[in-house]
mmCIF file of C-alpha atoms in Angstrom:
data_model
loop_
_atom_site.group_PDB
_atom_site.id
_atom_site.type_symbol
_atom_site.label_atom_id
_atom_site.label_comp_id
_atom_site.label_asym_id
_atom_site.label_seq_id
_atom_site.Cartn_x
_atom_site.Cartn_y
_atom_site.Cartn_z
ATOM 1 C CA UNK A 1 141.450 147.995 139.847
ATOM 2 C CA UNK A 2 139.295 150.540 138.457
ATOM 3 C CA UNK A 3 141.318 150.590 135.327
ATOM 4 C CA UNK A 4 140.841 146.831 135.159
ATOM 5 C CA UNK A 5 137.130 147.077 135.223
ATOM 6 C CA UNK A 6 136.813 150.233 132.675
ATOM 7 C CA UNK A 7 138.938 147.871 130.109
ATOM 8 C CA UNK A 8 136.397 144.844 130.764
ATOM 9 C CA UNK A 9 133.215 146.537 130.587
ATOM 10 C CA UNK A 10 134.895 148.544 127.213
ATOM 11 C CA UNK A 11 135.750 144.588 126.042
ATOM 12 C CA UNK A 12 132.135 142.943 126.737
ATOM 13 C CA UNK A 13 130.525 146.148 125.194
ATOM 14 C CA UNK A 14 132.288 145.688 122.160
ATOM 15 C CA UNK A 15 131.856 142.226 121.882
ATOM 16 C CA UNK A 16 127.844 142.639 122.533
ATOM 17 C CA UNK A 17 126.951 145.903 120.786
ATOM 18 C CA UNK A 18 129.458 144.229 117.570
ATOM 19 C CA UNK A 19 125.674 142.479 116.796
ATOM 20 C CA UNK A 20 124.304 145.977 116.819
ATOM 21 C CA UNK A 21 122.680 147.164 113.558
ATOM 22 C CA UNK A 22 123.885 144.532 111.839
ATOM 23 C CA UNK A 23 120.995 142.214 111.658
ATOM 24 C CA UNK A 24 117.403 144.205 111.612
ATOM 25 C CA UNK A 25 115.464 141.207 112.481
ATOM 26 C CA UNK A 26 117.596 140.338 115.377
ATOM 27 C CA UNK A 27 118.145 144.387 116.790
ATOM 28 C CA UNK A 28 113.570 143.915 116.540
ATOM 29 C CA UNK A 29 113.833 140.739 118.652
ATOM 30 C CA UNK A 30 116.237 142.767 121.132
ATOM 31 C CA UNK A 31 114.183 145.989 121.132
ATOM 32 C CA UNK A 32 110.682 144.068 121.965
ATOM 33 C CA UNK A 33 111.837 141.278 124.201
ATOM 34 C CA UNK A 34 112.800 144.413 126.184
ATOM 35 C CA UNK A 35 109.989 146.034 125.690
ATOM 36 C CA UNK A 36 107.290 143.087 126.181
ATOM 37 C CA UNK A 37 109.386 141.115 128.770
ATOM 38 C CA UNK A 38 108.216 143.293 131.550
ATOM 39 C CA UNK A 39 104.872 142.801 130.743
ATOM 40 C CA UNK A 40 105.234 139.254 130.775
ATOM 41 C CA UNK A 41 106.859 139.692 133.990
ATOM 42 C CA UNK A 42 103.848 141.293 135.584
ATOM 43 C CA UNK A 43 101.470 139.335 133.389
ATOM 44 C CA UNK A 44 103.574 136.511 135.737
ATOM 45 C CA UNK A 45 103.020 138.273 139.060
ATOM 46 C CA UNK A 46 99.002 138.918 137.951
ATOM 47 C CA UNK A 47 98.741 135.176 137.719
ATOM 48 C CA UNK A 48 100.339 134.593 140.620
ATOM 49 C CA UNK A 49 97.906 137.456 142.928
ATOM 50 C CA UNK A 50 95.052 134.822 141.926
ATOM 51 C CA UNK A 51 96.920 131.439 142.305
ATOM 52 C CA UNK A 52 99.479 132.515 145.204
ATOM 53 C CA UNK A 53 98.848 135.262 147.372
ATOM 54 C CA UNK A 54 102.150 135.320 149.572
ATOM 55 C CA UNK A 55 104.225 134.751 146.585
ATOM 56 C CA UNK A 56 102.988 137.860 144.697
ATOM 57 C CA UNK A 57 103.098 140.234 147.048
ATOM 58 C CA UNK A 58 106.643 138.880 148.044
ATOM 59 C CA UNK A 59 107.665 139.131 144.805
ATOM 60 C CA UNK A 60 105.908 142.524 144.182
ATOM 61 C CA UNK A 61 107.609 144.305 146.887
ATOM 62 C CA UNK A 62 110.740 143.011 146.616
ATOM 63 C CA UNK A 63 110.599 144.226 142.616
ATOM 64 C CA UNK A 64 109.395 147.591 143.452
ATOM 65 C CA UNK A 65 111.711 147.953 146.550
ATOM 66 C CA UNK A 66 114.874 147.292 144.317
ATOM 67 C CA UNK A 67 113.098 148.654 141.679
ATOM 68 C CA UNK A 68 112.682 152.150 142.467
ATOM 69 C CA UNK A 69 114.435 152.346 145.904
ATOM 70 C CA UNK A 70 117.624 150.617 145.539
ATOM 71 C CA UNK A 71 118.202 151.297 141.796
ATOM 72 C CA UNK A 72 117.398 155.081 141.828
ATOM 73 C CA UNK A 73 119.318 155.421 145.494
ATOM 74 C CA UNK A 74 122.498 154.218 143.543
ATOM 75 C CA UNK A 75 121.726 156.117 140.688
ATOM 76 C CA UNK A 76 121.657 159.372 143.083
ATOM 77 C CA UNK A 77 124.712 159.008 144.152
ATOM 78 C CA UNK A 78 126.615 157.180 141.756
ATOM 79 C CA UNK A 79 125.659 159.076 138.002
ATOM 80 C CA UNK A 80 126.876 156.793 134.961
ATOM 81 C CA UNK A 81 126.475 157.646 131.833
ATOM 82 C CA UNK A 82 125.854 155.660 128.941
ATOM 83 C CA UNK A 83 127.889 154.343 126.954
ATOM 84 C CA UNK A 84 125.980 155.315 123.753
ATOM 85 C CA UNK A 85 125.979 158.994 124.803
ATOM 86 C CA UNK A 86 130.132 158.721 125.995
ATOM 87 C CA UNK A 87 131.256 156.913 122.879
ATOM 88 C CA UNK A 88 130.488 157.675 119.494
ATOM 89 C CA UNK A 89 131.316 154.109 118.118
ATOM 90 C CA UNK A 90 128.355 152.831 120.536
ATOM 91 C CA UNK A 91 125.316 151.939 118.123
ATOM 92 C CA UNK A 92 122.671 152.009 120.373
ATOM 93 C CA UNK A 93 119.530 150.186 119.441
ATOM 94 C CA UNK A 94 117.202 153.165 121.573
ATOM 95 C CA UNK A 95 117.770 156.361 123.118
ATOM 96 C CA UNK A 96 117.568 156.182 126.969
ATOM 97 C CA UNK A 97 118.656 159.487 129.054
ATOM 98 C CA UNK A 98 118.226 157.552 132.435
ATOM 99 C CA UNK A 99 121.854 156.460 133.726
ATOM 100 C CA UNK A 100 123.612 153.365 132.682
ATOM 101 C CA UNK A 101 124.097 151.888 135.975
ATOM 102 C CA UNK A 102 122.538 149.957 137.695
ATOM 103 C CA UNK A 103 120.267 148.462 135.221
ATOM 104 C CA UNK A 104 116.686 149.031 136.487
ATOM 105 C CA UNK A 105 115.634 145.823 134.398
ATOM 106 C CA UNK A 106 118.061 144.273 135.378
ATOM 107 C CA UNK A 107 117.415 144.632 139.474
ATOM 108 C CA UNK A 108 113.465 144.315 138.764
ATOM 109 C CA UNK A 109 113.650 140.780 137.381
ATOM 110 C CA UNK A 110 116.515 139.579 139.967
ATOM 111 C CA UNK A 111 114.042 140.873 142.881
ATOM 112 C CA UNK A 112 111.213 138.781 141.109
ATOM 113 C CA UNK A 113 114.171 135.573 140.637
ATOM 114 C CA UNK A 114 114.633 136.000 144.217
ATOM 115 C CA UNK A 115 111.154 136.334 145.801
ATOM 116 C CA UNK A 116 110.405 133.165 143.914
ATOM 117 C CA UNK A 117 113.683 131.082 145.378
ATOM 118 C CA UNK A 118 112.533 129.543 148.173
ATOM 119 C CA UNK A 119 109.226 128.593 146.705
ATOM 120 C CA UNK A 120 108.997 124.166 145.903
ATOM 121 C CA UNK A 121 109.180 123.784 142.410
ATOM 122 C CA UNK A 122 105.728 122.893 141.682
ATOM 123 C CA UNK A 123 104.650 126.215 141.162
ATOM 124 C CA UNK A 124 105.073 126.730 138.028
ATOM 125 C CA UNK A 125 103.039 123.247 137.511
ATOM 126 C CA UNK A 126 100.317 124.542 139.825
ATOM 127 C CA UNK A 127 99.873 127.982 138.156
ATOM 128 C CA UNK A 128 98.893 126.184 134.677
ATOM 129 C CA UNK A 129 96.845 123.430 136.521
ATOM 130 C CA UNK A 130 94.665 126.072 138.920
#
């Protein structure tokens, strides 16, 4: 099985990091949606400490709790290294020395996905209205 999964994750890598340094406008649109989409994401939760009290701070501490307890608790035990720094054919868009797995972005945004789950689906309506 754990052959299995090495030869998928070596397949989707390939097929993803293939758009690598290939376009420079697209690797820019990459390298800042990264960059600014966190700040959107707490430019999100901001609006939503005004408009929404319980929301935020459900969302908050569920983000920081997978954030930075979760994510670097797996990362203690379990060290991955990145691909870029394994494999020289990697073409890696940044240089990160954090570990590979699990992806901190990734868990931040899926706490914030989840905190806002159970909410109607008029909030988004109601944070533009006020």
């Amino acid at each position: 099985m754990k052959e299995y999964l090495a030869s998928f994750d070596n397949h989707v890598l390939g097929l993803v990091n293939g758009f690598a340094k290939r376009w420079d406008f697209l690797d820019q649109i990459f390298i800042h949606a990264d960059y600014y989409g966190v700040y959107a994401a707490i430019g999100l939760l901001v609006v939503m400490l005004v408009r929404k009290r319980r929301l935020f701070w459900s969302a908050f501490l569920s983000a920081v709790l997978s954030r930075f307890v979760l994510v670097e608790g797996i990362r203690w035990f379990y060290k991955r290294a990145r691909p870029g720094s394994v494999m020289e054919e990697i073409k890696a868009l940044v240089n990160v020395s954090a570990p590979a797995f699990p992806s901190g972005h990734t868990a931040f945004y899926f706490a914030v996905a989840v905190a806002f789950y159970p909410a109607p689906s008029r909030i988004p309506r109601s944070l533009l209205r006020g």
